[in-house]
Amino acid sequence: MPRPLHATVFPSALAHNVATVRRCLAQAAEPGASLPRVWAVIKANAYGHGIERMLPGASSADGLAMLDLEEAVRCREAGWAGPVMLLEGFFEPADLAVLERYRLCAVVHDASQLDMIRSIRPRQPLDIYLKLNTGMNRLGFAPGRYRAAYDEALALRAQGLLGSIGHATHFASGDSPEHVTHVAGIFDRATLDMPGARSLCNSAAIFGSPAFAARTDWVRPGICLYGATPFDDGAVSAQALGLRPAMALRSTLIAEQHVQAGGGVGYGARFVADRPTRVGIVACGYADGYPRHAPTGTPVVVHGVRTRLVGRVSMDMLAVDLQPVPEAQVGSPVTLWGADGLSVDEVAAAAGTIGYELLTAVTARVPMRTAQD
Ligand SMILES: *Cc1c(COP(=O)(O)O)cnc(C)c1O
């Protein structure tokens, strides 16, 4: 018998969330303006949901974006024929043959990548986006270097090595409209008079600055497509944005304990009962990807009732307070996140992290099912 812990993923939720992004853009756009196209970001194995499982939902986007060449190839092998973008471009000269064979477009963020194109000389012109560093100081050409990089790209195109040349950047604080406006100014000045598609907005910038996002050519939502909030401080919930969770993590109670007043629960007795307390043991631990640093009080739903985690999360189990759930018993269903009104963002906030980390941390030993709805 496998452990009762399992994750269910919902490709239909991803399709719903793509539609929600499009609706948000449509509502913010000037009347009659054409809307940006949508790169669905499916990096990190579709934020932990599984690329092949989520592809039926992701295929309602206009293109797919990721960093791993291997993930890009998996999309092609699963039948995706539309645009594919590599957000970090390519890493070594041999990668260019893969880009050519699978028709992948690449972000070029460093001069070394232009050098590789010059020396390998792909037979098919490669479509690229040049990346501008607008202050995040992670990837991209500095504004003062951007024109030189663009001129170099034009020279490569004149030799038949490049096809389209677009422009991209990434926001350090996409959830701040002031930051987005500031960065947009840097971006406009650096790319002024350069033709080509423009791609700037992640989930936070789409929902935080929709009127700006609606004026770009391609947006790049990631986390919102999986139904978690892009807002760091949880200021706006995923539900308020009209998003649906794409993963539910569920298990059951496998034991119960009657803890006396003064009795501890779990390693280090980090929780001590102040009165006789019924405690349930759930098959889910940090080796499954549940955050070990989630403290007592982290929300958990047992038998449809919201209660709290108590004591330290162990490798394979965690403990919950059954006082609010008198009907709970061994075998009762438990929701860790993504259903019964418990969002991954609430669990993440309690654990001092973000939904992105929890969704991408679910480990390989957790069986994943695809909901067919
Ligand atoms: C991850 C990523 C995105 C998507 O970000 P979300 O916050 O998940 O929407 C967009 N663009 C780039 C370059 C990224 O790396």
Tab-separated table of C-alpha atoms and ligand atoms in Angstrom:
chain	number	residue	atom	x	y	z
A	1	MET	CA	0.000	0.000	0.000
A	2	PRO	CA	1.429	3.411	-0.903
A	3	ARG	CA	1.232	6.132	1.751
A	4	PRO	CA	-1.997	8.084	1.511
A	5	LEU	CA	-0.221	11.338	0.641
A	6	HIS	CA	-0.793	12.478	-2.940
A	7	ALA	CA	-0.913	15.616	-5.065
A	8	THR	CA	-3.661	16.203	-7.612
A	9	VAL	CA	-2.947	18.639	-10.429
A	10	PHE	CA	-5.595	20.411	-12.497
A	11	PRO	CA	-4.684	21.286	-16.115
A	12	SER	CA	-8.129	22.899	-16.427
A	13	ALA	CA	-7.182	25.350	-13.644
A	14	LEU	CA	-4.128	26.378	-15.662
A	15	ALA	CA	-6.333	27.017	-18.708
A	16	HIS	CA	-8.730	28.993	-16.500
A	17	ASN	CA	-5.820	31.061	-15.155
A	18	VAL	CA	-4.514	31.806	-18.677
A	19	ALA	CA	-8.009	33.074	-19.493
A	20	THR	CA	-7.978	35.148	-16.287
A	21	VAL	CA	-4.699	36.788	-17.365
A	22	ARG	CA	-6.174	37.563	-20.782
A	23	ARG	CA	-9.297	39.025	-19.198
A	24	CYS	CA	-7.236	41.217	-16.859
A	25	LEU	CA	-5.276	42.541	-19.852
A	26	ALA	CA	-8.412	43.057	-21.932
A	27	GLN	CA	-10.066	45.073	-19.163
A	28	ALA	CA	-7.024	47.342	-18.838
A	29	ALA	CA	-6.296	47.809	-22.549
A	30	GLU	CA	-7.248	50.827	-24.625
A	31	PRO	CA	-10.438	50.067	-26.573
A	32	GLY	CA	-9.609	48.334	-29.833
A	33	ALA	CA	-5.944	47.759	-28.960
A	34	SER	CA	-4.506	44.362	-29.767
A	35	LEU	CA	-3.731	42.389	-26.628
A	36	PRO	CA	-0.336	41.005	-25.643
A	37	ARG	CA	0.312	37.384	-26.354
A	38	VAL	CA	1.008	35.092	-23.424
A	39	TRP	CA	4.161	33.100	-22.770
A	40	ALA	CA	3.089	30.544	-20.150
A	41	VAL	CA	6.150	30.105	-17.942
A	42	ILE	CA	6.502	26.388	-17.251
A	43	LYS	CA	10.030	26.363	-15.805
A	44	ALA	CA	10.912	24.082	-12.887
A	45	ASN	CA	8.752	21.308	-14.327
A	46	ALA	CA	5.726	23.605	-14.561
A	47	TYR	CA	6.330	24.967	-11.060
A	48	GLY	CA	6.380	21.420	-9.722
A	49	HIS	CA	3.152	20.288	-11.413
A	50	GLY	CA	4.746	18.291	-14.257
A	51	ILE	CA	5.130	19.662	-17.772
A	52	GLU	CA	3.445	16.792	-19.585
A	53	ARG	CA	0.559	16.753	-17.092
A	54	MET	CA	-0.067	20.489	-17.445
A	55	LEU	CA	0.457	20.823	-21.193
A	56	PRO	CA	-3.246	20.358	-22.029
A	57	GLY	CA	-3.938	23.487	-19.942
A	58	ALA	CA	-0.811	25.414	-20.941
A	59	SER	CA	-1.596	24.950	-24.619
A	60	SER	CA	-4.208	27.704	-24.358
A	61	ALA	CA	-1.253	30.130	-24.080
A	62	ASP	CA	0.497	31.463	-27.193
A	63	GLY	CA	3.951	30.222	-26.249
A	64	LEU	CA	5.800	28.305	-23.533
A	65	ALA	CA	8.820	29.658	-21.653
A	66	MET	CA	11.354	27.835	-19.476
A	67	LEU	CA	15.105	27.726	-18.820
A	68	ASP	CA	16.014	24.111	-19.269
A	69	LEU	CA	16.733	22.898	-22.791
A	70	GLU	CA	15.626	19.463	-21.698
A	71	GLU	CA	12.237	20.837	-20.628
A	72	ALA	CA	11.885	22.592	-23.986
A	73	VAL	CA	12.545	19.306	-25.779
A	74	ARG	CA	9.951	17.582	-23.580
A	75	CYS	CA	7.350	20.133	-24.740
A	76	ARG	CA	8.127	19.384	-28.371
A	77	GLU	CA	8.036	15.642	-27.763
A	78	ALA	CA	4.675	16.018	-26.043
A	79	GLY	CA	3.369	17.631	-29.230
A	80	TRP	CA	3.660	21.375	-28.587
A	81	ALA	CA	4.333	22.989	-31.974
A	82	GLY	CA	3.992	26.661	-30.955
A	83	PRO	CA	6.686	29.110	-29.862
A	84	VAL	CA	9.109	28.063	-27.121
A	85	MET	CA	11.376	30.533	-25.359
A	86	LEU	CA	14.448	29.781	-23.275
A	87	LEU	CA	14.522	32.457	-20.571
A	88	GLU	CA	18.269	32.116	-19.931
A	89	GLY	CA	19.097	31.391	-23.546
A	90	PHE	CA	21.755	28.751	-24.100
A	91	PHE	CA	24.772	27.822	-22.054
A	92	GLU	CA	27.356	26.310	-24.396
A	93	PRO	CA	27.965	26.152	-28.143
A	94	ALA	CA	26.567	22.617	-28.459
A	95	ASP	CA	23.171	23.886	-27.263
A	96	LEU	CA	22.688	25.776	-30.514
A	97	ALA	CA	22.100	22.546	-32.429
A	98	VAL	CA	19.254	21.723	-30.011
A	99	LEU	CA	17.739	25.181	-30.482
A	100	GLU	CA	17.867	24.739	-34.227
A	101	ARG	CA	16.490	21.229	-34.255
A	102	TYR	CA	13.551	22.015	-31.963
A	103	ARG	CA	12.929	25.585	-33.180
A	104	LEU	CA	13.492	27.221	-29.805
A	105	CYS	CA	13.816	30.943	-29.370
A	106	ALA	CA	16.368	32.259	-26.882
A	107	VAL	CA	16.868	35.190	-24.592
A	108	VAL	CA	20.374	36.550	-25.141
A	109	HIS	CA	21.556	38.233	-21.968
A	110	ASP	CA	25.324	38.208	-22.348
A	111	ALA	CA	27.865	39.017	-25.054
A	112	SER	CA	29.320	35.499	-24.795
A	113	GLN	CA	26.073	34.166	-26.282
A	114	LEU	CA	26.416	36.436	-29.330
A	115	ASP	CA	29.995	35.149	-29.661
A	116	MET	CA	28.728	31.553	-29.677
A	117	ILE	CA	26.232	32.347	-32.439
A	118	ARG	CA	29.011	33.984	-34.462
A	119	SER	CA	31.323	31.001	-34.151
A	120	ILE	CA	28.762	28.166	-34.498
A	121	ARG	CA	26.858	29.835	-37.343
A	122	PRO	CA	23.442	28.137	-37.069
A	123	ARG	CA	22.042	27.122	-40.457
A	124	GLN	CA	18.558	28.355	-39.593
A	125	PRO	CA	18.231	31.938	-38.394
A	126	LEU	CA	17.696	31.909	-34.626
A	127	ASP	CA	14.950	34.083	-33.109
A	128	ILE	CA	16.156	35.943	-30.024
A	129	TYR	CA	15.165	38.454	-27.404
A	130	LEU	CA	17.936	40.711	-26.128
A	131	LYS	CA	17.692	41.200	-22.394
A	132	LEU	CA	18.171	44.547	-20.738
A	133	ASN	CA	19.330	44.758	-17.130
A	134	THR	CA	16.985	47.375	-15.697
A	135	GLY	CA	18.337	47.269	-12.161
A	136	MET	CA	17.710	43.763	-10.899
A	137	ASN	CA	21.367	43.057	-11.635
A	138	ARG	CA	20.827	39.411	-12.390
A	139	LEU	CA	20.800	38.929	-16.171
A	140	GLY	CA	20.999	41.320	-19.084
A	141	PHE	CA	23.030	43.994	-20.820
A	142	ALA	CA	23.463	47.245	-18.923
A	143	PRO	CA	21.552	50.126	-20.546
A	144	GLY	CA	24.846	51.671	-21.723
A	145	ARG	CA	25.798	48.418	-23.474
A	146	TYR	CA	22.428	47.668	-25.008
A	147	ARG	CA	22.809	49.524	-28.287
A	148	ALA	CA	26.148	47.850	-28.992
A	149	ALA	CA	24.584	44.444	-28.335
A	150	TYR	CA	21.696	45.305	-30.635
A	151	ASP	CA	24.053	46.465	-33.401
A	152	GLU	CA	25.968	43.230	-33.045
A	153	ALA	CA	22.727	41.272	-33.315
A	154	LEU	CA	21.814	43.226	-36.458
A	155	ALA	CA	25.185	42.319	-37.946
A	156	LEU	CA	24.545	38.639	-37.178
A	157	ARG	CA	21.135	38.911	-38.760
A	158	ALA	CA	22.676	40.426	-41.879
A	159	GLN	CA	24.728	37.216	-42.124
A	160	GLY	CA	21.564	35.108	-41.917
A	161	LEU	CA	22.364	33.830	-38.413
A	162	LEU	CA	19.511	35.553	-36.585
A	163	GLY	CA	15.808	35.961	-37.357
A	164	SER	CA	13.625	38.191	-35.197
A	165	ILE	CA	15.246	40.335	-32.499
A	166	GLY	CA	12.957	41.217	-29.589
A	167	HIS	CA	13.557	43.075	-26.344
A	168	ALA	CA	13.012	41.777	-22.824
A	169	THR	CA	13.585	42.705	-19.233
A	170	HIS	CA	12.494	41.421	-15.828
A	171	PHE	CA	11.164	43.430	-12.892
A	172	ALA	CA	12.855	43.203	-9.514
A	173	SER	CA	9.593	44.389	-7.888
A	174	GLY	CA	6.831	43.675	-10.358
A	175	ASP	CA	4.240	44.150	-7.620
A	176	SER	CA	5.165	47.828	-7.209
A	177	PRO	CA	3.509	50.088	-9.821
A	178	GLU	CA	6.129	52.793	-9.075
A	179	HIS	CA	8.947	50.354	-9.800
A	180	VAL	CA	7.236	49.174	-12.992
A	181	THR	CA	6.867	52.771	-14.214
A	182	HIS	CA	10.499	53.519	-13.365
A	183	VAL	CA	11.789	50.412	-15.153
A	184	ALA	CA	9.522	51.025	-18.134
A	185	GLY	CA	11.245	54.401	-18.524
A	186	ILE	CA	14.699	52.803	-18.503
A	187	PHE	CA	13.498	50.165	-20.969
A	188	ASP	CA	11.915	52.708	-23.336
A	189	ARG	CA	15.035	54.886	-23.375
A	190	ALA	CA	17.356	51.927	-24.017
A	191	THR	CA	15.232	50.375	-26.771
A	192	LEU	CA	13.936	53.583	-28.317
A	193	ASP	CA	13.698	53.350	-32.129
A	194	MET	CA	14.590	49.642	-32.135
A	195	PRO	CA	11.928	47.537	-33.846
A	196	GLY	CA	11.026	44.145	-32.383
A	197	ALA	CA	8.617	42.536	-29.913
A	198	ARG	CA	8.696	43.659	-26.295
A	199	SER	CA	8.298	41.251	-23.389
A	200	LEU	CA	8.438	42.479	-19.807
A	201	CYS	CA	5.738	41.388	-17.405
A	202	ASN	CA	5.668	38.516	-14.911
A	203	SER	CA	2.507	37.695	-12.918
A	204	ALA	CA	3.021	40.490	-10.383
A	205	ALA	CA	3.440	43.152	-13.078
A	206	ILE	CA	0.410	41.882	-15.025
A	207	PHE	CA	-1.927	42.091	-12.037
A	208	GLY	CA	-0.172	45.035	-10.370
A	209	SER	CA	0.173	47.232	-13.478
A	210	PRO	CA	-2.327	45.829	-15.980
A	211	ALA	CA	-2.612	48.982	-18.101
A	212	PHE	CA	1.146	48.932	-18.634
A	213	ALA	CA	1.205	45.163	-19.252
A	214	ALA	CA	-1.563	45.522	-21.834
A	215	ARG	CA	0.689	47.776	-23.961
A	216	THR	CA	3.484	45.196	-24.302
A	217	ASP	CA	3.677	42.538	-27.009
A	218	TRP	CA	4.163	39.420	-24.890
A	219	VAL	CA	3.606	38.912	-21.159
A	220	ARG	CA	5.283	36.148	-19.152
A	221	PRO	CA	3.046	34.926	-16.334
A	222	GLY	CA	4.273	32.040	-14.208
A	223	ILE	CA	3.022	31.615	-10.662
A	224	CYS	CA	-0.476	32.992	-11.300
A	225	LEU	CA	-1.085	30.234	-13.841
A	226	TYR	CA	-0.754	27.730	-11.014
A	227	GLY	CA	-3.239	29.624	-8.888
A	228	ALA	CA	-0.915	31.204	-6.326
A	229	THR	CA	-0.553	34.903	-5.637
A	230	PRO	CA	2.404	36.777	-7.146
A	231	PHE	CA	2.207	39.380	-4.390
A	232	ASP	CA	5.002	38.844	-1.964
A	233	ASP	CA	3.232	40.138	1.107
A	234	GLY	CA	0.037	38.300	0.163
A	235	ALA	CA	-1.583	41.737	-0.200
A	236	VAL	CA	-3.979	40.363	-2.811
A	237	SER	CA	-4.933	36.701	-2.622
A	238	ALA	CA	-5.004	34.401	-5.624
A	239	GLN	CA	-8.723	33.962	-5.080
A	240	ALA	CA	-9.303	37.726	-5.194
A	241	LEU	CA	-7.439	37.774	-8.520
A	242	GLY	CA	-9.851	35.149	-9.861
A	243	LEU	CA	-7.226	32.392	-9.981
A	244	ARG	CA	-7.825	28.712	-9.297
A	245	PRO	CA	-5.308	26.439	-7.579
A	246	ALA	CA	-3.682	23.958	-9.957
A	247	MET	CA	-2.448	21.609	-7.234
A	248	ALA	CA	-4.086	20.070	-4.184
A	249	LEU	CA	-1.852	18.268	-1.686
A	250	ARG	CA	-3.832	15.783	0.353
A	251	SER	CA	-3.272	12.972	2.802
A	252	THR	CA	-5.082	11.290	5.680
A	253	LEU	CA	-4.743	10.862	9.415
A	254	ILE	CA	-2.771	7.702	10.146
A	255	ALA	CA	-2.838	7.886	13.966
A	256	GLU	CA	-4.238	9.817	16.874
A	257	GLN	CA	-2.829	10.541	20.304
A	258	HIS	CA	-4.417	11.774	23.489
A	259	VAL	CA	-1.824	14.121	24.929
A	260	GLN	CA	-2.026	14.977	28.618
A	261	ALA	CA	-1.644	18.539	29.819
A	262	GLY	CA	2.104	19.166	29.891
A	263	GLY	CA	2.820	16.475	27.262
A	264	GLY	CA	4.984	17.344	24.259
A	265	VAL	CA	4.418	16.531	20.574
A	266	GLY	CA	7.123	15.506	18.133
A	267	TYR	CA	10.887	16.105	18.026
A	268	GLY	CA	12.154	18.455	20.688
A	269	ALA	CA	8.635	18.730	22.161
A	270	ARG	CA	8.269	22.063	20.442
A	271	PHE	CA	4.568	21.951	21.208
A	272	VAL	CA	3.441	21.306	24.765
A	273	ALA	CA	-0.266	20.773	25.439
A	274	ASP	CA	-1.669	23.180	28.020
A	275	ARG	CA	-4.718	20.920	28.504
A	276	PRO	CA	-5.636	17.374	27.454
A	277	THR	CA	-5.459	17.546	23.663
A	278	ARG	CA	-6.337	15.146	20.893
A	279	VAL	CA	-3.615	15.206	18.244
A	280	GLY	CA	-3.738	13.645	14.763
A	281	ILE	CA	-0.738	12.349	12.855
A	282	VAL	CA	-0.711	13.086	9.097
A	283	ALA	CA	1.330	11.186	6.511
A	284	CYS	CA	3.261	14.157	5.108
A	285	GLY	CA	6.652	15.467	6.113
A	286	TYR	CA	9.582	17.507	4.921
A	287	ALA	CA	10.847	14.653	2.735
A	288	ASP	CA	7.648	15.200	0.761
A	289	GLY	CA	8.366	18.903	0.393
A	290	TYR	CA	6.233	20.201	3.254
A	291	PRO	CA	8.282	23.012	4.837
A	292	ARG	CA	10.081	21.860	7.988
A	293	HIS	CA	10.147	25.404	9.305
A	294	ALA	CA	6.310	25.641	9.308
A	295	PRO	CA	5.551	26.493	12.930
A	296	THR	CA	2.756	25.499	15.290
A	297	GLY	CA	-0.332	27.325	14.032
A	298	THR	CA	0.246	26.720	10.323
A	299	PRO	CA	-3.225	26.033	8.857
A	300	VAL	CA	-4.210	22.466	7.907
A	301	VAL	CA	-7.689	21.230	6.970
A	302	VAL	CA	-8.821	17.965	8.598
A	303	HIS	CA	-12.145	16.421	7.639
A	304	GLY	CA	-13.121	19.737	6.018
A	305	VAL	CA	-12.380	21.773	9.165
A	306	ARG	CA	-9.524	24.216	9.447
A	307	THR	CA	-7.164	23.456	12.300
A	308	ARG	CA	-3.466	23.936	12.961
A	309	LEU	CA	-0.195	22.127	12.771
A	310	VAL	CA	1.404	21.461	16.149
A	311	GLY	CA	5.060	20.760	16.931
A	312	ARG	CA	7.909	20.174	14.529
A	313	VAL	CA	7.340	18.753	11.068
A	314	SER	CA	9.252	15.469	10.834
A	315	MET	CA	10.594	13.754	7.742
A	316	ASP	CA	7.504	11.662	7.017
A	317	MET	CA	4.801	12.999	9.324
A	318	LEU	CA	3.346	16.053	10.921
A	319	ALA	CA	0.920	16.523	13.801
A	320	VAL	CA	-2.321	18.498	13.898
A	321	ASP	CA	-4.593	19.690	16.680
A	322	LEU	CA	-7.874	17.729	16.557
A	323	GLN	CA	-9.682	19.786	19.201
A	324	PRO	CA	-11.697	21.763	16.575
A	325	VAL	CA	-12.527	18.518	14.691
A	326	PRO	CA	-14.229	16.083	17.077
A	327	GLU	CA	-15.403	13.899	14.194
A	328	ALA	CA	-11.860	13.325	12.913
A	329	GLN	CA	-10.410	9.827	13.254
A	330	VAL	CA	-7.778	7.638	11.674
A	331	GLY	CA	-8.483	7.666	7.929
A	332	SER	CA	-10.007	11.163	7.903
A	333	PRO	CA	-9.003	13.236	4.868
A	334	VAL	CA	-6.428	15.995	5.322
A	335	THR	CA	-5.745	18.895	2.963
A	336	LEU	CA	-2.267	20.411	3.239
A	337	TRP	CA	-2.994	23.039	0.570
A	338	GLY	CA	-4.858	23.785	-2.654
A	339	ALA	CA	-8.428	22.722	-1.712
A	340	ASP	CA	-11.094	23.213	0.966
A	341	GLY	CA	-10.355	26.945	1.016
A	342	LEU	CA	-6.741	26.512	2.129
A	343	SER	CA	-4.370	28.212	-0.304
A	344	VAL	CA	-0.725	27.316	-0.732
A	345	ASP	CA	-0.032	30.993	-0.070
A	346	GLU	CA	-1.446	30.802	3.461
A	347	VAL	CA	0.749	27.819	4.279
A	348	ALA	CA	3.734	29.566	2.705
A	349	ALA	CA	3.107	32.766	4.666
A	350	ALA	CA	2.925	30.810	7.931
A	351	ALA	CA	6.240	29.162	7.049
A	352	GLY	CA	7.889	32.464	6.104
A	353	THR	CA	8.158	31.694	2.395
A	354	ILE	CA	6.176	32.026	-0.834
A	355	GLY	CA	3.858	29.700	-2.730
A	356	TYR	CA	6.474	29.347	-5.492
A	357	GLU	CA	8.824	27.557	-3.111
A	358	LEU	CA	6.249	25.121	-1.767
A	359	LEU	CA	4.856	24.180	-5.180
A	360	THR	CA	8.294	23.560	-6.667
A	361	ALA	CA	9.493	21.648	-3.594
A	362	VAL	CA	7.037	18.721	-3.688
A	363	THR	CA	9.365	15.747	-3.931
A	364	ALA	CA	9.442	12.859	-6.371
A	365	ARG	CA	8.120	10.356	-3.830
A	366	VAL	CA	4.731	12.106	-3.708
A	367	PRO	CA	2.423	10.397	-6.219
A	368	MET	CA	0.879	12.901	-8.594
A	369	ARG	CA	-2.516	12.423	-10.190
A	370	THR	CA	-4.031	14.469	-12.970
A	371	ALA	CA	-7.632	15.516	-12.456
A	372	GLN	CA	-9.693	14.827	-15.578
A	373	ASP	CA	-12.230	17.598	-15.390
B	1	LIG	C1	10.067	33.027	-13.654
B	1	LIG	C2	10.036	34.105	-14.631
B	1	LIG	C3	8.819	34.683	-15.011
B	1	LIG	C4	7.509	34.327	-14.350
B	1	LIG	O1	7.497	34.895	-13.065
B	1	LIG	P1	6.233	34.737	-12.086
B	1	LIG	O2	6.568	35.592	-10.930
B	1	LIG	O3	6.182	33.290	-11.716
B	1	LIG	O4	5.055	35.170	-12.847
B	1	LIG	C5	8.837	35.651	-16.004
B	1	LIG	N1	10.006	36.033	-16.578
B	1	LIG	C6	11.190	35.501	-16.232
B	1	LIG	C7	12.432	35.968	-16.895
B	1	LIG	C8	11.256	34.539	-15.234
B	1	LIG	O5	12.428	34.020	-14.896
